[in-house]
Amino acid sequence: MTDEIAIIPGDGIGREVVPAAVRVLEATEPSFAFTEAEAGDAVAEREGTPLPDSTVETVEAADATLFGAAGETAADVILPLREAVGSFANVRPARAYPGVDALRPETDLVFVRENTEGVYSGIESDLGEGVTTLTRVVTESASRRIAEFGFAYADEHDADVTVTHKANVMRTTDGRFLDAVDAVAAERGADYDTELMDALATKLLLDPTQYDVVLCPNLAGDVLSDLAAGLVGGLGLLPSANVGADNALFEPVHGTAPDIAGEGVANPAAAILSAAMLLTHLGYEDEGARVRSAVERTLEEGPRTPDLGGTATTDEVAAAVVSRL
Ligand code: ATP
Ligand code: MG
């Protein structure tokens, strides 16, 4: 059966790096049916909405989506799109590559972040007289679901799991999270370590090699994965996945990069690595690995885009990756 892939370049350099990633996907073995859809500032100007219903329908009907970036309308695009795929897990690998300047060149870890609750519940109140509150929601079902996903991901990648939390302070909510993780681990016969999230921030900075898969509540995952992004160098290198039960959306971590958009020199690595995650997610593990190693060789041997000190264009880098498949 042909897998259906929704392609949403969006705005800014999304329009440059997503086509580059599609070229790489087209050069791999599986034959995909691509459907391009629009989202972001440009379509908002034309049609009055940054996320037309037809785009949501395309994403819902597809097996997976590759998304670029959206400009000012980003929040109105990406949040509903993540919802459209039923995303409950945000997966962010942070990996340093030979040939790319990095604060910690030995970094190679993956954040698996709970993506539906915690302090991003949206339940905030203004009680008046200068007092505001936020409700932190942690449910057993969402905690179990992310734990099952995280342990399964670690199994597939033969990786150790570290669970981060702040249950010494947030006893009830992170206590619930930890209990659910522990129950899932016991059912699977899996081992794991735990680390307080504040201590983990320091340890990640000093020695990221201690960690493989880091399973995080929502806010901790947001902050710590950005910290790890700083360990590995350019924003142009970081892919991500938003995974749901039977659909998923893949996107580079970077935004529209208005400062370089339109020049054809955006680094396509993050988008191509997002495409590699898409391949692996759909079960094309060999293909995903081949794309990853082709990107790796290209980062190491060139050509490189200006953000990495080179002079190559987006298309030249994509062509080099394709030639190394
Ligand atoms: P947005 O609001 O869409 O996030 P931004 O101004 O925050 O836009 P980002 O896309 O987040 O821009 O990028 C931040 C910086 O990193 C910019 O200077 C941008 O040029 C650079 N950058 C990001 N992605 C890439 C890439 N793929 N290739 C080269 N440079 C990049
Ligand atoms: Mg940004």
JSON list of N, CA, C and O in Angstrom, two decimals, residues 26-58:
[
{"chain": "A", "resi": 26, "resn": "GLU", "atom": "N", "xyz": [11.79, 11.41, -2.16]},
{"chain": "A", "resi": 26, "resn": "GLU", "atom": "CA", "xyz": [11.52, 10.85, -3.49]},
{"chain": "A", "resi": 26, "resn": "GLU", "atom": "C", "xyz": [12.65, 9.94, -3.96]},
{"chain": "A", "resi": 26, "resn": "GLU", "atom": "O", "xyz": [12.42, 9.05, -4.77]},
{"chain": "A", "resi": 27, "resn": "ALA", "atom": "N", "xyz": [13.84, 10.20, -3.42]},
{"chain": "A", "resi": 27, "resn": "ALA", "atom": "CA", "xyz": [14.99, 9.40, -3.86]},
{"chain": "A", "resi": 27, "resn": "ALA", "atom": "C", "xyz": [15.14, 8.10, -3.06]},
{"chain": "A", "resi": 27, "resn": "ALA", "atom": "O", "xyz": [15.98, 7.27, -3.35]},
{"chain": "A", "resi": 28, "resn": "THR", "atom": "N", "xyz": [14.32, 7.92, -2.03]},
{"chain": "A", "resi": 28, "resn": "THR", "atom": "CA", "xyz": [14.37, 6.68, -1.26]},
{"chain": "A", "resi": 28, "resn": "THR", "atom": "C", "xyz": [13.41, 5.67, -1.88]},
{"chain": "A", "resi": 28, "resn": "THR", "atom": "O", "xyz": [12.57, 6.03, -2.69]},
{"chain": "A", "resi": 29, "resn": "GLU", "atom": "N", "xyz": [13.54, 4.42, -1.45]},
{"chain": "A", "resi": 29, "resn": "GLU", "atom": "CA", "xyz": [12.79, 3.33, -2.07]},
{"chain": "A", "resi": 29, "resn": "GLU", "atom": "C", "xyz": [11.26, 3.42, -1.99]},
{"chain": "A", "resi": 29, "resn": "GLU", "atom": "O", "xyz": [10.59, 3.28, -2.98]},
{"chain": "A", "resi": 30, "resn": "PRO", "atom": "N", "xyz": [10.70, 3.63, -0.79]},
{"chain": "A", "resi": 30, "resn": "PRO", "atom": "CA", "xyz": [9.24, 3.54, -0.72]},
{"chain": "A", "resi": 30, "resn": "PRO", "atom": "C", "xyz": [8.59, 4.54, -1.66]},
{"chain": "A", "resi": 30, "resn": "PRO", "atom": "O", "xyz": [9.09, 5.66, -1.81]},
{"chain": "A", "resi": 31, "resn": "SER", "atom": "N", "xyz": [7.52, 4.16, -2.30]},
{"chain": "A", "resi": 31, "resn": "SER", "atom": "CA", "xyz": [6.85, 5.13, -3.18]},
{"chain": "A", "resi": 31, "resn": "SER", "atom": "C", "xyz": [5.71, 5.75, -2.40]},
{"chain": "A", "resi": 31, "resn": "SER", "atom": "O", "xyz": [4.81, 5.06, -1.92]},
{"chain": "A", "resi": 32, "resn": "PHE", "atom": "N", "xyz": [5.80, 7.04, -2.22]},
{"chain": "A", "resi": 32, "resn": "PHE", "atom": "CA", "xyz": [4.81, 7.78, -1.45]},
{"chain": "A", "resi": 32, "resn": "PHE", "atom": "C", "xyz": [3.87, 8.54, -2.37]},
{"chain": "A", "resi": 32, "resn": "PHE", "atom": "O", "xyz": [4.26, 8.93, -3.47]},
{"chain": "A", "resi": 33, "resn": "ALA", "atom": "N", "xyz": [2.65, 8.76, -1.91]},
{"chain": "A", "resi": 33, "resn": "ALA", "atom": "CA", "xyz": [1.75, 9.68, -2.59]},
{"chain": "A", "resi": 33, "resn": "ALA", "atom": "C", "xyz": [1.78, 10.98, -1.79]},
{"chain": "A", "resi": 33, "resn": "ALA", "atom": "O", "xyz": [1.33, 11.04, -0.65]},
{"chain": "A", "resi": 34, "resn": "PHE", "atom": "N", "xyz": [2.37, 12.01, -2.40]},
{"chain": "A", "resi": 34, "resn": "PHE", "atom": "CA", "xyz": [2.48, 13.30, -1.72]},
{"chain": "A", "resi": 34, "resn": "PHE", "atom": "C", "xyz": [1.29, 14.18, -2.05]},
{"chain": "A", "resi": 34, "resn": "PHE", "atom": "O", "xyz": [0.89, 14.29, -3.21]},
{"chain": "A", "resi": 35, "resn": "THR", "atom": "N", "xyz": [0.72, 14.82, -1.03]},
{"chain": "A", "resi": 35, "resn": "THR", "atom": "CA", "xyz": [-0.31, 15.84, -1.26]},
{"chain": "A", "resi": 35, "resn": "THR", "atom": "C", "xyz": [0.16, 17.12, -0.60]},
{"chain": "A", "resi": 35, "resn": "THR", "atom": "O", "xyz": [0.41, 17.15, 0.60]},
{"chain": "A", "resi": 36, "resn": "GLU", "atom": "N", "xyz": [0.32, 18.18, -1.42]},
{"chain": "A", "resi": 36, "resn": "GLU", "atom": "CA", "xyz": [0.77, 19.44, -0.83]},
{"chain": "A", "resi": 36, "resn": "GLU", "atom": "C", "xyz": [-0.42, 20.25, -0.33]},
{"chain": "A", "resi": 36, "resn": "GLU", "atom": "O", "xyz": [-1.47, 20.27, -0.97]},
{"chain": "A", "resi": 37, "resn": "ALA", "atom": "N", "xyz": [-0.26, 20.86, 0.83]},
{"chain": "A", "resi": 37, "resn": "ALA", "atom": "CA", "xyz": [-1.33, 21.68, 1.40]},
{"chain": "A", "resi": 37, "resn": "ALA", "atom": "C", "xyz": [-0.73, 22.97, 1.94]},
{"chain": "A", "resi": 37, "resn": "ALA", "atom": "O", "xyz": [0.47, 23.05, 2.18]},
{"chain": "A", "resi": 38, "resn": "GLU", "atom": "N", "xyz": [-1.58, 23.96, 2.12]},
{"chain": "A", "resi": 38, "resn": "GLU", "atom": "CA", "xyz": [-1.11, 25.28, 2.53]},
{"chain": "A", "resi": 38, "resn": "GLU", "atom": "C", "xyz": [-1.45, 25.59, 3.98]},
{"chain": "A", "resi": 38, "resn": "GLU", "atom": "O", "xyz": [-2.50, 25.22, 4.47]},
{"chain": "A", "resi": 39, "resn": "ALA", "atom": "N", "xyz": [-0.54, 26.31, 4.62]},
{"chain": "A", "resi": 39, "resn": "ALA", "atom": "CA", "xyz": [-0.80, 26.83, 5.97]},
{"chain": "A", "resi": 39, "resn": "ALA", "atom": "C", "xyz": [0.15, 27.99, 6.22]},
{"chain": "A", "resi": 39, "resn": "ALA", "atom": "O", "xyz": [1.23, 28.03, 5.65]},
{"chain": "A", "resi": 40, "resn": "GLY", "atom": "N", "xyz": [-0.29, 28.94, 7.05]},
{"chain": "A", "resi": 40, "resn": "GLY", "atom": "CA", "xyz": [0.60, 30.02, 7.44]},
{"chain": "A", "resi": 40, "resn": "GLY", "atom": "C", "xyz": [0.15, 31.40, 6.96]},
{"chain": "A", "resi": 40, "resn": "GLY", "atom": "O", "xyz": [-0.99, 31.60, 6.55]},
{"chain": "A", "resi": 41, "resn": "ASP", "atom": "N", "xyz": [1.10, 32.33, 7.01]},
{"chain": "A", "resi": 41, "resn": "ASP", "atom": "CA", "xyz": [0.81, 33.73, 6.72]},
{"chain": "A", "resi": 41, "resn": "ASP", "atom": "C", "xyz": [0.32, 33.95, 5.29]},
{"chain": "A", "resi": 41, "resn": "ASP", "atom": "O", "xyz": [-0.62, 34.72, 5.05]},
{"chain": "A", "resi": 42, "resn": "ALA", "atom": "N", "xyz": [0.99, 33.29, 4.34]},
{"chain": "A", "resi": 42, "resn": "ALA", "atom": "CA", "xyz": [0.68, 33.56, 2.94]},
{"chain": "A", "resi": 42, "resn": "ALA", "atom": "C", "xyz": [-0.75, 33.17, 2.61]},
{"chain": "A", "resi": 42, "resn": "ALA", "atom": "O", "xyz": [-1.50, 33.95, 1.98]},
{"chain": "A", "resi": 43, "resn": "VAL", "atom": "N", "xyz": [-1.18, 32.00, 3.05]},
{"chain": "A", "resi": 43, "resn": "VAL", "atom": "CA", "xyz": [-2.54, 31.58, 2.74]},
{"chain": "A", "resi": 43, "resn": "VAL", "atom": "C", "xyz": [-3.55, 32.39, 3.57]},
{"chain": "A", "resi": 43, "resn": "VAL", "atom": "O", "xyz": [-4.67, 32.68, 3.11]},
{"chain": "A", "resi": 44, "resn": "ALA", "atom": "N", "xyz": [-3.15, 32.84, 4.76]},
{"chain": "A", "resi": 44, "resn": "ALA", "atom": "CA", "xyz": [-4.02, 33.67, 5.58]},
{"chain": "A", "resi": 44, "resn": "ALA", "atom": "C", "xyz": [-4.35, 34.97, 4.85]},
{"chain": "A", "resi": 44, "resn": "ALA", "atom": "O", "xyz": [-5.49, 35.45, 4.85]},
{"chain": "A", "resi": 45, "resn": "GLU", "atom": "N", "xyz": [-3.33, 35.55, 4.20]},
{"chain": "A", "resi": 45, "resn": "GLU", "atom": "CA", "xyz": [-3.53, 36.80, 3.48]},
{"chain": "A", "resi": 45, "resn": "GLU", "atom": "C", "xyz": [-4.50, 36.62, 2.31]},
{"chain": "A", "resi": 45, "resn": "GLU", "atom": "O", "xyz": [-5.33, 37.46, 2.04]},
{"chain": "A", "resi": 46, "resn": "ARG", "atom": "N", "xyz": [-4.35, 35.48, 1.64]},
{"chain": "A", "resi": 46, "resn": "ARG", "atom": "CA", "xyz": [-5.19, 35.22, 0.48]},
{"chain": "A", "resi": 46, "resn": "ARG", "atom": "C", "xyz": [-6.59, 34.75, 0.82]},
{"chain": "A", "resi": 46, "resn": "ARG", "atom": "O", "xyz": [-7.56, 35.16, 0.21]},
{"chain": "A", "resi": 47, "resn": "GLU", "atom": "N", "xyz": [-6.68, 33.85, 1.82]},
{"chain": "A", "resi": 47, "resn": "GLU", "atom": "CA", "xyz": [-7.97, 33.20, 2.07]},
{"chain": "A", "resi": 47, "resn": "GLU", "atom": "C", "xyz": [-8.59, 33.58, 3.40]},
{"chain": "A", "resi": 47, "resn": "GLU", "atom": "O", "xyz": [-9.66, 33.10, 3.74]},
{"chain": "A", "resi": 48, "resn": "GLY", "atom": "N", "xyz": [-7.87, 34.41, 4.18]},
{"chain": "A", "resi": 48, "resn": "GLY", "atom": "CA", "xyz": [-8.45, 34.86, 5.44]},
{"chain": "A", "resi": 48, "resn": "GLY", "atom": "C", "xyz": [-8.29, 33.89, 6.58]},
{"chain": "A", "resi": 48, "resn": "GLY", "atom": "O", "xyz": [-8.72, 34.16, 7.71]},
{"chain": "A", "resi": 49, "resn": "THR", "atom": "N", "xyz": [-7.68, 32.73, 6.35]},
{"chain": "A", "resi": 49, "resn": "THR", "atom": "CA", "xyz": [-7.40, 31.81, 7.45]},
{"chain": "A", "resi": 49, "resn": "THR", "atom": "C", "xyz": [-6.04, 31.15, 7.23]},
{"chain": "A", "resi": 49, "resn": "THR", "atom": "O", "xyz": [-5.72, 30.75, 6.11]},
{"chain": "A", "resi": 50, "resn": "PRO", "atom": "N", "xyz": [-5.23, 31.06, 8.32]},
{"chain": "A", "resi": 50, "resn": "PRO", "atom": "CA", "xyz": [-3.91, 30.46, 8.17]},
{"chain": "A", "resi": 50, "resn": "PRO", "atom": "C", "xyz": [-3.96, 28.94, 8.05]},
{"chain": "A", "resi": 50, "resn": "PRO", "atom": "O", "xyz": [-2.97, 28.32, 7.68]},
{"chain": "A", "resi": 51, "resn": "LEU", "atom": "N", "xyz": [-5.13, 28.37, 8.37]},
{"chain": "A", "resi": 51, "resn": "LEU", "atom": "CA", "xyz": [-5.23, 26.91, 8.32]},
{"chain": "A", "resi": 51, "resn": "LEU", "atom": "C", "xyz": [-6.56, 26.51, 7.69]},
{"chain": "A", "resi": 51, "resn": "LEU", "atom": "O", "xyz": [-7.53, 26.22, 8.39]},
{"chain": "A", "resi": 52, "resn": "PRO", "atom": "N", "xyz": [-6.59, 26.48, 6.36]},
{"chain": "A", "resi": 52, "resn": "PRO", "atom": "CA", "xyz": [-7.84, 26.13, 5.67]},
{"chain": "A", "resi": 52, "resn": "PRO", "atom": "C", "xyz": [-8.31, 24.72, 6.06]},
{"chain": "A", "resi": 52, "resn": "PRO", "atom": "O", "xyz": [-7.48, 23.85, 6.36]},
{"chain": "A", "resi": 53, "resn": "ASP", "atom": "N", "xyz": [-9.62, 24.51, 6.07]},
{"chain": "A", "resi": 53, "resn": "ASP", "atom": "CA", "xyz": [-10.18, 23.19, 6.40]},
{"chain": "A", "resi": 53, "resn": "ASP", "atom": "C", "xyz": [-9.58, 22.10, 5.52]},
{"chain": "A", "resi": 53, "resn": "ASP", "atom": "O", "xyz": [-9.35, 20.98, 5.96]},
{"chain": "A", "resi": 54, "resn": "SER", "atom": "N", "xyz": [-9.33, 22.47, 4.24]},
{"chain": "A", "resi": 54, "resn": "SER", "atom": "CA", "xyz": [-8.82, 21.45, 3.31]},
{"chain": "A", "resi": 54, "resn": "SER", "atom": "C", "xyz": [-7.44, 20.95, 3.77]},
{"chain": "A", "resi": 54, "resn": "SER", "atom": "O", "xyz": [-7.10, 19.79, 3.59]},
{"chain": "A", "resi": 55, "resn": "THR", "atom": "N", "xyz": [-6.66, 21.83, 4.40]},
{"chain": "A", "resi": 55, "resn": "THR", "atom": "CA", "xyz": [-5.35, 21.41, 4.90]},
{"chain": "A", "resi": 55, "resn": "THR", "atom": "C", "xyz": [-5.50, 20.43, 6.06]},
{"chain": "A", "resi": 55, "resn": "THR", "atom": "O", "xyz": [-4.83, 19.39, 6.11]},
{"chain": "A", "resi": 56, "resn": "VAL", "atom": "N", "xyz": [-6.41, 20.75, 6.98]},
{"chain": "A", "resi": 56, "resn": "VAL", "atom": "CA", "xyz": [-6.65, 19.84, 8.11]},
{"chain": "A", "resi": 56, "resn": "VAL", "atom": "C", "xyz": [-7.15, 18.49, 7.60]},
{"chain": "A", "resi": 56, "resn": "VAL", "atom": "O", "xyz": [-6.70, 17.43, 8.07]},
{"chain": "A", "resi": 57, "resn": "GLU", "atom": "N", "xyz": [-8.03, 18.53, 6.60]},
{"chain": "A", "resi": 57, "resn": "GLU", "atom": "CA", "xyz": [-8.54, 17.26, 6.03]},
{"chain": "A", "resi": 57, "resn": "GLU", "atom": "C", "xyz": [-7.41, 16.45, 5.39]},
{"chain": "A", "resi": 57, "resn": "GLU", "atom": "O", "xyz": [-7.36, 15.23, 5.53]},
{"chain": "A", "resi": 58, "resn": "THR", "atom": "N", "xyz": [-6.52, 17.14, 4.68]},
{"chain": "A", "resi": 58, "resn": "THR", "atom": "CA", "xyz": [-5.39, 16.45, 4.05]},
{"chain": "A", "resi": 58, "resn": "THR", "atom": "C", "xyz": [-4.51, 15.78, 5.11]},
{"chain": "A", "resi": 58, "resn": "THR", "atom": "O", "xyz": [-4.10, 14.62, 4.96]}
]
